[in-house]
Coordinates of C-alpha atoms and ligand atoms in Angstrom, one line a residue:
X1 CA 3.7 7.2 16.6
X2 CA 3.2 9.8 19.0
X3 CA -0.5 10.4 17.4
X4 CA -1.5 6.5 18.0
X5 CA -4.0 5.9 20.6
X6 CA -6.3 3.7 22.6
X7 CA -9.0 4.1 20.2
X8 CA -6.3 4.2 17.1
X9 CA -5.1 0.7 18.2
X10 CA -8.7 -0.7 19.2
X11 CA -9.4 0.2 15.3
X12 CA -6.5 -1.8 14.2
X13 CA -7.7 -5.4 16.2
X14 CA -11.1 -4.2 14.9
X15 CA -9.7 -4.6 11.5
X16 CA -7.8 -7.8 12.0
X17 CA -10.8 -9.2 12.9
X18 CA -11.7 -9.0 9.0
X19 CA -9.6 -7.7 7.1
X20 CA -6.1 -10.0 6.4
X21 CA -3.0 -7.9 7.4
X22 CA -1.7 -7.5 4.4
X23 CA -3.5 -5.4 3.2
X24 CA -3.5 -2.5 6.1
X25 CA -0.4 -0.4 5.9
X26 CA 1.2 1.9 9.5
X27 CA 3.2 4.6 8.8
X28 CA 5.7 2.5 10.0
X29 CA 5.3 -0.1 7.6
X30 CA 8.4 0.4 4.7
X31 CA 4.9 0.4 2.0
X32 CA 3.3 2.9 3.3
X33 CA 4.7 6.0 2.3
X34 CA 5.2 4.7 -1.4
X35 CA 1.3 3.8 -1.3
X36 CA -0.3 6.5 0.3
X37 CA 2.3 9.0 -2.5
X38 CA 1.1 6.2 -5.5
X39 CA -1.8 8.3 -6.5
X40 CA -1.1 12.1 -5.1
X41 CA -1.6 13.8 -8.3
X42 CA -0.5 17.4 -6.7
X43 CA 2.6 17.3 -5.2
X44 CA 1.7 20.1 -2.7
X45 CA 0.2 17.7 -0.6
X46 CA 2.8 16.0 -0.5
X47 CA 5.4 17.6 1.6
X48 CA 6.3 17.2 5.8
X49 CA 3.9 19.9 6.9
X50 CA 0.2 18.0 5.5
X51 CA -1.4 16.4 7.9
X52 CA -1.4 12.6 6.8
X53 CA -3.4 9.4 7.4
X54 CA -2.2 7.2 10.5
X55 CA -3.8 4.2 8.1
X56 CA -3.7 3.3 5.0
X57 CA -6.1 -0.2 4.0
X58 CA -6.4 -1.5 0.5
X59 CA -9.3 -3.5 0.7
X60 CA -10.3 -6.6 -2.0
X61 CA -14.4 -7.0 -1.2
X62 CA -17.1 -4.8 -0.3
X63 CA -16.5 -7.1 3.5
X64 CA -13.3 -5.3 3.8
X65 CA -15.2 -1.7 3.5
X66 CA -17.8 -2.4 5.5
X67 CA -15.7 -4.3 8.6
X68 CA -13.2 -1.1 8.0
X69 CA -16.7 1.8 9.0
X70 CA -17.8 -0.3 11.4
X71 CA -14.1 -0.5 13.5
X72 CA -13.2 2.8 12.3
X73 CA -17.3 3.9 13.7
X74 CA -16.4 2.2 17.3
X75 CA -12.9 2.9 17.9
X76 CA -13.7 7.0 17.0
X77 CA -11.1 6.6 13.8
X78 CA -12.8 8.9 11.0
X79 CA -11.9 7.5 7.3
X80 CA -11.1 9.5 4.1
X81 CA -11.5 7.4 1.0
X82 CA -9.6 6.8 -2.1
X83 CA -10.4 6.5 -5.3
X84 CA -7.8 7.8 -7.9
X85 CA -6.3 10.5 -5.6
X86 CA -7.3 13.4 -8.8
X87 CA -9.2 15.1 -5.5
X88 CA -7.6 19.2 -6.4
X89 CA -7.1 19.8 -2.5
X90 CA -6.3 16.2 -2.2
X91 CA -9.3 15.9 0.3
X92 CA -9.2 12.3 -0.7
X93 CA -5.8 11.5 2.3
X94 CA -4.7 14.7 3.6
X95 CA -6.4 16.5 6.6
X96 CA -6.8 20.7 6.3
X97 CA -7.1 20.6 9.9
X98 CA -5.5 18.5 12.1
X99 CA -7.4 15.5 12.4
X100 CA -6.6 11.4 13.3
X101 CA -8.3 9.2 10.2
X102 CA -7.3 6.4 8.6
X103 CA -7.6 6.5 4.7
X104 CA -9.9 3.8 2.5
X105 CA -7.7 3.7 -0.6
X106 CA -10.4 2.1 -3.3
X107 CA -7.3 0.6 -5.4
X108 CA -7.7 -2.8 -5.6
X109 CA -11.4 -2.3 -6.5
X110 CA -11.7 -1.4 -10.1
X111 CA -13.2 -4.6 -12.0
X112 CA -14.9 -3.2 -15.1
X113 CA -17.6 -5.3 -16.7
X114 CA -19.5 -4.7 -19.8
X115 CA -23.3 -5.8 -20.6
X116 CA -22.8 -6.1 -24.4
X117 CA -26.4 -6.9 -25.1
X118 CA -28.1 -4.3 -22.8
X119 CA -25.3 -1.9 -23.8
X120 CA -24.3 -1.1 -19.9
X121 CA -21.6 -1.4 -17.7
X122 CA -20.5 -2.1 -14.0
X123 CA -17.6 -0.7 -13.0
X124 CA -16.1 0.0 -9.2
X125 CA -15.2 2.9 -7.6
X126 CA -11.2 2.3 -7.8
X127 CA -11.5 1.7 -11.8
X128 CA -9.7 4.8 -13.4
X129 CA -11.2 7.1 -16.3
X130 CA -8.9 5.2 -19.2
X131 CA -10.2 1.9 -17.5
X132 CA -13.6 2.6 -18.1
X133 CA -12.8 4.0 -21.7
X134 CA -10.8 0.6 -22.6
X135 CA -13.0 -1.8 -21.2
X136 CA -16.0 -0.1 -23.7
X137 CA -13.9 0.5 -26.4
X138 CA -12.7 -3.2 -25.9
X139 CA -17.1 -4.2 -26.5
X140 CA -17.9 -2.5 -29.1
X141 CA -16.2 0.9 -31.1
X142 CA -20.2 1.7 -31.8
X143 CA -19.8 2.1 -27.2
X144 CA -18.4 5.2 -25.5
X145 CA -19.8 6.7 -22.3
X146 CA -19.5 10.5 -21.6
X147 CA -16.7 11.1 -18.6
X148 CA -13.7 13.2 -18.0
X149 CA -10.5 13.5 -20.4
X150 CA -8.0 12.7 -18.2
X151 CA -8.1 8.8 -18.4
X152 CA -6.4 8.5 -14.8
X153 CA -8.7 10.5 -12.5
X154 CA -11.3 7.8 -10.3
X155 CA -14.0 6.5 -11.2
X156 CA -15.0 6.8 -7.8
X157 CA -14.6 11.0 -6.7
X158 CA -15.2 11.5 -10.6
X159 CA -18.6 10.7 -10.7
X160 CA -19.7 11.8 -6.9
X161 CA -19.2 15.4 -8.4
X162 CA -20.6 15.0 -11.7
X163 CA -17.6 14.3 -14.5
X164 CA -17.6 15.8 -17.8
X165 CA -15.9 15.4 -20.9
X166 CA -15.8 15.3 -25.0
X167 CA -19.4 13.8 -24.9
X168 CA -20.1 16.9 -22.6
X169 CA -23.0 18.3 -25.2
X170 CA -24.3 15.4 -26.8
X171 CA -24.6 12.5 -23.9
X172 CA -24.5 15.1 -20.4
X173 CA -22.5 14.2 -17.3
X174 CA -20.9 10.9 -16.0
X175 CA -24.3 10.9 -13.6
X176 CA -26.5 11.3 -15.8
X177 CA -25.9 8.1 -17.6
X178 CA -25.7 5.7 -13.8
X179 CA -28.5 3.5 -13.3
X180 CA -27.7 2.1 -9.9
X181 CA -24.9 1.9 -7.7
X182 CA -23.5 -0.3 -4.6
X183 CA -22.6 2.0 -1.4
X184 CA -21.6 0.8 1.9
X185 CA -23.3 3.6 4.6
X186 CA -21.7 4.1 7.8
X187 CA -24.2 2.0 9.1
X188 CA -21.4 -0.6 7.2
X189 CA -24.7 -2.2 5.0
X190 CA -24.3 -2.5 2.0
X191 CA -27.5 -0.7 -0.4
X192 CA -28.2 -0.1 -3.9
X193 CA -30.9 2.3 -5.3
X194 CA -33.7 0.9 -4.2
X195 CA -31.8 -0.1 -0.2
X196 CA -30.6 3.1 0.1
X197 CA -33.6 5.0 -1.1
X198 CA -34.4 7.7 -3.5
X199 CA -32.8 11.0 -1.9
X200 CA -29.7 9.1 -1.3
X201 CA -29.6 8.3 -4.9
X202 CA -30.0 11.5 -6.0
X203 CA -27.6 12.2 -3.2
X204 CA -25.2 10.6 -4.3
X205 CA -24.9 11.9 -8.1
X206 CA -22.8 14.4 -8.5
X207 CA -23.4 15.5 -4.6
X208 CA -19.8 15.2 -4.0
X209 CA -17.2 12.2 -2.8
X210 CA -17.2 11.6 1.3
X211 CA -20.3 12.7 2.4
X212 CA -22.4 9.9 2.2
X213 CA -20.9 6.8 2.2
X214 CA -18.9 4.7 0.3
X215 CA -19.8 4.1 -3.5
X216 CA -17.5 0.8 -4.4
X217 CA -19.3 0.6 -7.5
X218 CA -21.6 2.1 -10.4
X219 CA -23.7 1.1 -13.2
X220 CA -23.4 3.0 -16.2
X221 CA -25.7 3.0 -19.4
X222 CA -23.3 3.0 -22.2
X223 CA -23.9 5.4 -25.3
X224 CA -23.5 5.2 -28.9
X225 CA -21.2 6.8 -30.6
X226 CA -20.5 6.8 -35.0
X227 CA -16.7 4.0 -35.8
X228 CA -14.9 7.4 -37.7
X229 CA -14.9 10.9 -35.0
X230 CA -13.5 13.7 -36.5
X231 CA -10.9 15.7 -34.2
X232 CA -9.1 18.8 -34.6
X233 CA -7.1 21.0 -32.7
X234 CA -6.7 24.1 -34.3
X235 CA -4.5 27.2 -33.0
X236 CA -5.1 30.8 -33.2
X237 CA -2.6 33.1 -31.3
X238 CA -2.8 37.1 -30.5
X239 CA -1.6 38.0 -34.3
X240 CA -4.2 35.6 -35.4
X241 CA -6.8 37.3 -34.3
X242 CA -8.2 34.8 -30.9
X243 CA -9.5 37.9 -28.6
X244 CA -12.2 38.3 -31.6
X245 CA -11.8 34.6 -32.6
X246 CA -13.0 33.1 -28.7
X247 CA -15.2 36.1 -28.2
X248 CA -16.8 34.5 -30.8
X249 CA -16.5 31.2 -30.2
X250 CA -18.9 31.9 -26.2
X251 CA -22.3 32.6 -29.3
X252 CA -21.5 29.2 -31.3
X253 CA -20.0 27.5 -29.1
X254 CA -23.1 26.6 -27.0
X255 CA -25.5 26.4 -29.5
X256 CA -23.9 24.5 -32.2
X257 CA -25.4 20.7 -33.0
X258 CA -25.0 18.3 -30.4
X259 CA -22.5 16.2 -32.0
X260 CA -20.0 18.9 -32.2
X261 CA -17.9 20.1 -28.8
X262 CA -16.1 22.8 -29.6
X263 CA -13.2 23.5 -26.0
X264 CA -10.6 26.1 -25.9
X265 CA -7.2 26.4 -23.8
X266 CA -5.7 29.6 -23.5
X267 CA -2.7 30.0 -22.3
X268 CA 0.0 32.4 -22.6
X269 CA -1.0 34.0 -25.6
X270 CA -2.5 31.9 -28.1
X271 CA -6.4 30.8 -27.9
X272 CA -6.3 26.5 -28.8
X273 CA -9.4 24.5 -29.9
X274 CA -10.0 21.4 -29.2
X275 CA -12.9 19.1 -30.7
X276 CA -14.5 15.8 -31.1
X277 CA -16.9 15.4 -33.7
X278 CA -19.2 12.7 -33.5
X279 CA -19.1 11.7 -38.0
X280 CA -17.1 12.2 -40.0
X281 CA -14.5 15.6 -42.2
X282 CA -17.1 15.2 -45.5
X283 CA -20.0 16.2 -42.8
X284 CA -18.1 18.9 -40.4
X285 CA -16.7 20.8 -42.7
X286 CA -20.1 22.5 -43.6
X287 CA -21.0 22.8 -40.0
X288 CA -17.8 24.5 -39.4
X289 CA -18.2 26.8 -42.8
X290 CA -21.5 28.0 -42.1
X291 CA -21.3 28.0 -38.3
X292 CA -17.9 29.4 -37.2
X293 CA -15.7 30.4 -40.6
X294 CA -14.0 32.9 -38.0
X295 CA -11.9 30.0 -37.2
X296 CA -10.6 29.4 -40.4
X297 CA -11.3 25.5 -40.3
X298 CA -10.0 23.7 -43.1
X299 CA -9.1 19.5 -44.4
X300 CA -6.0 19.5 -43.1
X301 CA -6.9 20.0 -39.3
X302 CA -9.7 17.1 -39.6
X303 CA -8.4 13.9 -37.8
X304 CA -10.5 10.4 -38.7
X305 CA -10.4 7.9 -35.9
X306 CA -12.8 5.5 -33.5
X307 CA -13.8 6.8 -31.2
X308 CA -12.1 5.1 -28.8
X309 CA -8.0 6.1 -30.3
X310 CA -10.1 10.1 -29.8
X311 CA -10.0 9.6 -26.2
X312 CA -6.1 8.9 -25.6
X313 CA -5.2 10.9 -28.8
X314 CA -7.1 13.9 -27.1
X315 CA -5.5 13.8 -23.3
X316 CA -1.9 12.7 -24.4
X317 CA -1.1 13.0 -27.6
X318 CA -1.1 11.8 -31.5
X319 CA 1.7 9.3 -30.7
X320 CA 0.0 7.4 -27.6
X321 CA -2.1 4.4 -27.8
X322 CA -5.6 3.2 -27.0
X323 CA -3.3 0.6 -24.5
X324 CA -2.1 3.5 -22.9
X325 CA -5.4 4.2 -21.0
X326 CA -4.1 1.4 -19.0
X327 CA -1.8 3.3 -17.5
X328 CA -3.2 4.4 -14.0
X329 CA 0.2 6.4 -13.3
X330 CA 0.5 8.3 -17.0
X331 CA -0.4 12.1 -16.6
X332 CA 0.2 15.0 -18.3
X333 CA 3.7 16.0 -17.4
X334 CA 2.4 19.5 -15.9
X335 CA 0.5 17.1 -12.7
X336 CA 3.9 16.6 -11.6
X337 CA 4.1 19.9 -10.7
X338 CA 2.1 21.3 -8.0
X339 CA -0.6 23.5 -8.9
X340 CA -3.7 25.8 -7.2
X341 CA -7.4 25.9 -9.8
X342 CA -10.9 27.0 -9.3
X343 CA -14.3 27.4 -11.6
X344 CA -16.2 29.7 -12.6
X345 CA -19.9 29.4 -14.8
X346 CA -20.5 32.5 -17.7
X347 CA -24.1 32.6 -18.8
X348 CA -23.8 35.8 -20.6
X349 CA -20.9 36.3 -23.7
X350 CA -17.6 38.7 -22.1
X351 CA -17.3 41.0 -24.1
X352 CA -14.6 40.9 -26.7
X353 CA -12.8 44.3 -24.4
X354 CA -12.5 42.2 -21.8
X355 CA -10.6 39.7 -23.6
X356 CA -8.5 41.3 -24.9
X357 CA -7.6 42.1 -20.7
X358 CA -7.6 38.5 -20.5
X359 CA -5.4 38.0 -22.9
X360 CA -2.7 40.5 -21.3
X361 CA -3.1 39.4 -18.0
X362 CA -2.3 36.2 -19.2
X363 CA 0.9 37.5 -20.8
X364 CA 2.2 38.2 -16.9
X365 CA 5.4 36.3 -15.2
X366 CA 3.9 33.7 -13.4
X367 CA 0.4 33.3 -15.2
X368 CA -2.1 31.1 -16.0
X369 CA -3.7 29.0 -17.9
X370 CA -8.2 29.1 -19.0
X371 CA -10.1 25.7 -19.7
X372 CA -13.5 26.7 -21.6
X373 CA -15.7 23.7 -21.6
X374 CA -18.4 24.5 -23.6
X375 CA -22.5 23.5 -22.4
X376 CA -26.1 23.9 -24.0
X377 CA -26.9 20.6 -26.1
X378 CA -30.3 18.6 -25.3
X379 CA -28.9 16.8 -22.1
X380 CA -27.0 19.6 -20.3
X381 CA -29.0 22.6 -21.4
X382 CA -32.1 20.8 -21.4
X383 CA -32.5 19.5 -17.9
X384 CA -33.8 20.8 -14.5
X385 CA -31.2 21.8 -12.5
X386 CA -33.1 19.4 -9.7
X387 CA -32.4 16.6 -11.7
X388 CA -29.2 15.9 -10.4
X389 CA -27.4 17.7 -7.9
X390 CA -25.3 19.6 -10.1
X391 CA -27.3 21.9 -11.1
X392 CA -25.0 24.2 -13.5
X393 CA -27.1 23.6 -17.0
X394 CA -30.3 26.1 -18.1
X395 CA -28.8 29.0 -19.9
X396 CA -24.7 28.2 -18.8
X397 CA -22.7 29.1 -21.7
X398 CA -19.2 27.3 -20.3
X399 CA -17.5 26.2 -17.5
X400 CA -14.1 27.9 -17.4
X401 CA -11.2 26.4 -15.1
X402 CA -8.2 28.4 -14.3
X403 CA -5.2 26.5 -13.9
X404 CA -1.6 27.8 -12.2
X405 CA 1.6 25.1 -12.0
X406 CA 5.1 25.2 -10.5
X407 CA 7.7 23.6 -9.8
X408 CA 8.5 22.1 -6.8
X409 CA 11.9 22.5 -6.9
X410 CA 11.4 26.0 -7.8
X411 CA 9.5 27.0 -4.7
X412 CA 6.4 26.5 -2.5
X413 CA 3.8 28.4 -5.3
X414 CA 2.7 31.1 -3.5
X415 CA 3.0 33.7 -6.5
X416 CA 1.0 31.2 -9.0
X417 CA -1.7 30.6 -6.2
X418 CA -1.4 34.9 -5.7
X419 CA -1.8 35.0 -9.4
X420 CA -5.0 32.8 -9.2
X421 CA -6.9 34.4 -6.6
X422 CA -6.3 38.0 -8.3
X423 CA -7.3 36.5 -11.7
X424 CA -10.7 35.3 -10.2
X425 CA -11.7 38.7 -8.2
X426 CA -10.7 40.5 -11.5
X427 CA -13.5 38.0 -13.7
X428 CA -16.6 38.4 -10.7
X429 CA -18.7 41.2 -13.0
X430 CA -17.9 38.8 -16.9
X431 CA -19.7 36.0 -14.8
X432 CA -22.6 34.0 -12.8
X433 CA -23.3 35.2 -9.0
X434 CA -25.8 35.3 -6.4
X435 CA -24.3 32.4 -6.2
X436 CA -21.1 33.0 -7.8
X437 CA -21.1 28.3 -9.2
X438 CA -18.2 26.7 -9.3
X439 CA -17.8 23.1 -10.2
X440 CA -17.4 20.4 -7.4
X441 CA -14.9 18.2 -9.0
X442 CA -12.4 21.5 -9.4
X443 CA -12.7 21.9 -5.6
X444 CA -11.4 25.0 -4.4
X445 CA -11.2 25.2 -0.3
X446 CA -10.9 29.2 -1.3
X447 CA -14.5 29.3 -1.8
X448 CA -14.9 27.4 2.1
X449 CA -14.8 25.2 4.3
X450 CA -16.4 22.9 6.5
X451 CA -17.1 24.7 10.4
X452 CA -18.0 21.7 12.9
X453 CA -20.4 22.9 15.6
X454 CA -21.2 20.0 18.5
X455 CA -19.3 17.2 16.5
X456 CA -21.1 17.7 13.3
X457 CA -20.4 19.8 10.4
X458 CA -23.1 23.0 9.9
X459 CA -25.4 23.1 8.2
X460 CA -25.6 27.4 8.1
X461 CA -21.8 27.2 7.7
X462 CA -21.7 24.8 3.9
X463 CA -23.9 27.5 2.7
X464 CA -20.9 29.5 2.3
X465 CA -19.5 27.1 -0.2
X466 CA -22.6 24.9 -1.0
X467 CA -24.2 27.1 -3.2
X468 CA -21.9 28.4 -5.6
X469 CA -21.5 24.3 -6.0
X470 CA -25.0 23.5 -6.1
X471 CA -27.5 26.1 -6.2
X472 CA -30.3 25.4 -3.7
X473 CA -30.1 21.5 -4.3
X474 CA -27.8 22.3 -1.5
X475 CA -30.9 21.7 0.7
X476 CA -31.9 18.2 -0.1
X477 CA -28.6 17.3 0.3
X478 CA -27.9 18.0 3.5
X479 CA -31.8 16.7 3.5
X480 CA -30.3 13.3 2.4
X481 CA -26.9 13.4 4.2
X482 CA -29.4 13.5 7.7
X483 CA -31.0 10.4 6.2
X484 CA -27.5 8.3 5.6
X485 CA -25.0 9.5 7.8
X486 CA -26.6 11.9 10.7
X487 CA -24.0 11.9 13.0
X488 CA -21.7 13.3 10.2
X489 CA -19.2 10.3 10.2
X490 CA -17.9 10.8 6.9
X491 CA -17.1 13.9 6.3
X492 CA -14.2 16.2 5.2
X493 CA -13.5 20.6 4.9
X494 CA -16.7 20.4 1.9
X495 CA -18.6 17.6 2.0
X496 CA -22.3 17.8 3.0
X497 CA -23.5 18.9 6.5
X498 CA -27.0 17.5 7.7
X499 CA -30.1 18.6 8.6
X500 CA -32.3 16.9 9.8
X501 CA -36.2 17.6 8.3
X502 CA -36.9 19.8 11.6
X503 CA -34.9 21.9 11.0
Ligands
LIG1 P1 -10.1 11.4 -5.1 O1 -9.7 9.7 -4.5 O2 -9.3 12.4 -4.9 O3 -11.7 11.3 -4.4 C1 -11.9 12.9 -4.8 C2 -13.1 13.4 -3.4 O4 -14.2 12.1 -3.2 C3 -12.6 13.0 -2.3 O5 -13.3 13.5 -1.3 C4 -12.4 11.3 -1.8 O6 -12.6 11.1 -0.2 C5 -14.0 10.8 -1.9 N1 -13.7 10.0 -2.8 C6 -13.2 9.3 -3.7 N2 -14.2 8.3 -4.3 C7 -14.8 7.4 -3.0 C8 -16.6 7.1 -2.9 N3 -15.8 5.7 -4.0 N4 -16.6 7.0 -2.2 C9 -17.4 8.2 -2.3 N5 -16.5 8.7 -1.3 C10 -14.8 8.9 -2.8 N6 -13.3 16.6 -13.9 C11 -13.8 16.5 -14.4 O7 -15.2 16.2 -15.0 N7 -13.8 16.1 -16.1 C12 -12.0 16.0 -16.6 O8 -11.7 16.0 -17.8 C13 -11.5 16.3 -15.5 N8 -9.9 16.4 -15.7 C14 -8.8 15.8 -14.5 C15 -7.4 15.4 -14.9 C16 -6.9 15.7 -13.9 C17 -5.4 15.9 -14.2 C18 -6.9 16.4 -12.4 C19 -6.5 15.9 -11.9 C20 -8.7 16.3 -11.8 C21 -9.4 15.9 -13.2 N9 -11.4 16.7 -12.9 C22 -12.0 16.1 -14.3 C23 -11.4 16.4 -11.8 C24 -12.2 15.3 -11.2 O9 -13.2 14.9 -11.5 C25 -11.8 15.2 -9.9 O10 -10.4 15.5 -9.3 C26 -12.1 13.5 -8.7 O11 -12.7 14.2 -7.9 C27 -11.6 13.0 -9.1 O12 -11.7 11.6 -9.4 P2 -10.7 10.5 -7.9 O13 -11.7 9.6 -7.8 O14 -9.6 10.5 -8.9 O15 -10.3 11.3 -6.6

C-alpha cells in the first residue's frame, strides 16, 4: 500500500516474533475487509473516503496485546482498540483525520466466567453484553447485571464509558458494579486494580475508551433480581394525549420506586412507554394507578417473565429468545442504516408548550426520534458526581438521546444530520447548561475534537468536549492520563489529554 512506511514494516516484523501470523491482517489480505466490516454498526463509516487501519490484529491472549502495544510504540504505529465496534463515531476502527494506525480487534477475547458463590463474574472486553447476560442467566435466574439494552454492544467500549439500561434506577451503571479490571498500559505492562493505582482504576470506569490503555477484562458484582419481572410497552399517540402524558412522565419517572423503570421512545406522533418492573404484575398495578394514572395502564399490558427473558424481549421483540443474545450480529434492523446521534441531560422538567413544539418538529419530513431514560433513585441520583468519571447523577431527571437514520442507498444523510443539529440547537434552552452535559457513550464529534500540539493532545482544547461528558472530573481524568500514558500514545479525536501535576 502507498501508506506503508518503513515503520509499518518494522511493526509487522516486530509482531511476527510474538503473534502468530494468522492473527495479523494487512490491507492486501482477502480477510481484511470482511474483518474490518464485521462489527461496524454505522455503515456511513464504511465508505471509500473513510480513513482505514493499515493492519488489524486479533489477539487471542494477553501477551499478544502486550506485544502489539510494544511493537506499536517502537515503530510509531498507533493502535485503536475495538471491542464491539458500536462507537457512534466509528473511532474504534477509523480516523477522522489522515493517520497511520492499526486496529486491535478484541473479538476473540470474550470469555465470561460467573462465580455463583460470590455473585461475581470476570468478563473479557471482547464479549458482547448479550454474552454476559446469557452467562449470568444460565448461572442463576435470581442474578442480573445492569448495563445497556442492545445485546451486540461490546463490553470493552460500553464499560469504558459508563453503560446503562433498564436496571439503572435500581443498580446504577455498569461501572458502578465493576470491582477489578486487567489493563495493558502504554508500556505493555499487564496491570490489575492494585498495580494500576487508584486514580487509573477510577479513570477506566467511565472516563472513556482508548485513553488509558487496553482493558482486557473486568470483574463485576452481579445484582439480585426477582424470579418474576414485569415488562410493558404502552404506546400513546398525540391524539390520545401524548403531549400531556410525556409532560407528566418527567415528574413521575425519576421519583418512582427504584424497582420501576419507565423510559419513553418518542417517534413521529407516538410516545411509547417501555418499562421493566422488578416484581409481579399484581405488585405493579397499584403503583401505576397511584403514581401514574395518566398512562391508563392496565393488566392487559403486563407481561411477566424472568429477568433474562426480559432482555431479548425488550430489545429484540416478542418473537426473540434467550439464545438470540449469543448472536453477535443481531441488532435492531435500523442499525443497518447510517445514523447520527447526540444526547442531552434534563434537570428541570420541560414545559408542556415546548413538548407540543417538539411533537410538531418530530412530524417534519426526515425527522429523527428521541429516547428518554429516567434517572433518580438511590444508586444513580444518590451517588456523588466524583465517585466515578460519569458525573450525570444527582438532580438529573432524565437523559435524552436523539437519533436520525437514513438508508445508505438513498443518500449521504446530510438532511437527517442537519435535522439533528437543528433540533439540538432548538433544545438548548430546555436542557442542562454550563456545561451542556452529554453522555460519553453516545459519542458526538460535533461537541469538539482534540487538538494535537507538539505530538500531545491539548488539555486546554479538550475542555470543550471534556466538560460536557465529565464536568469537573475532566481534570482528574487528565491527571490519571499523565500517570499512565504521559506521551499520549493511546489517543483519538476525543481521548483524555495528559495533564502533568505542575500544569
Ligand atoms: P467500540 O469497540 O466501537 O469502542 C468504543 C470506544 O471504546 C472506542 O474509542 C474504542 O477505541 C474504545 N475501546 C473499545 N474497547 C476498549 C478496550 N477494551 N479498552 C480500551 N478502550 C476500548 N449505551 C448505553 O449506555 N446503553 C444502551 O442501551 C446502549 N445501546 C446501544 C445500542 C446500539 C445499537 C449502539 C450502536 C450503541 C448503544 N449504546 C448504548 C452505546 C454504547 O455503549 C457505546 O457505543 C459503546 O462505547 C460501545 O462499545 P463497543 O465496545 O461496542 O464499541
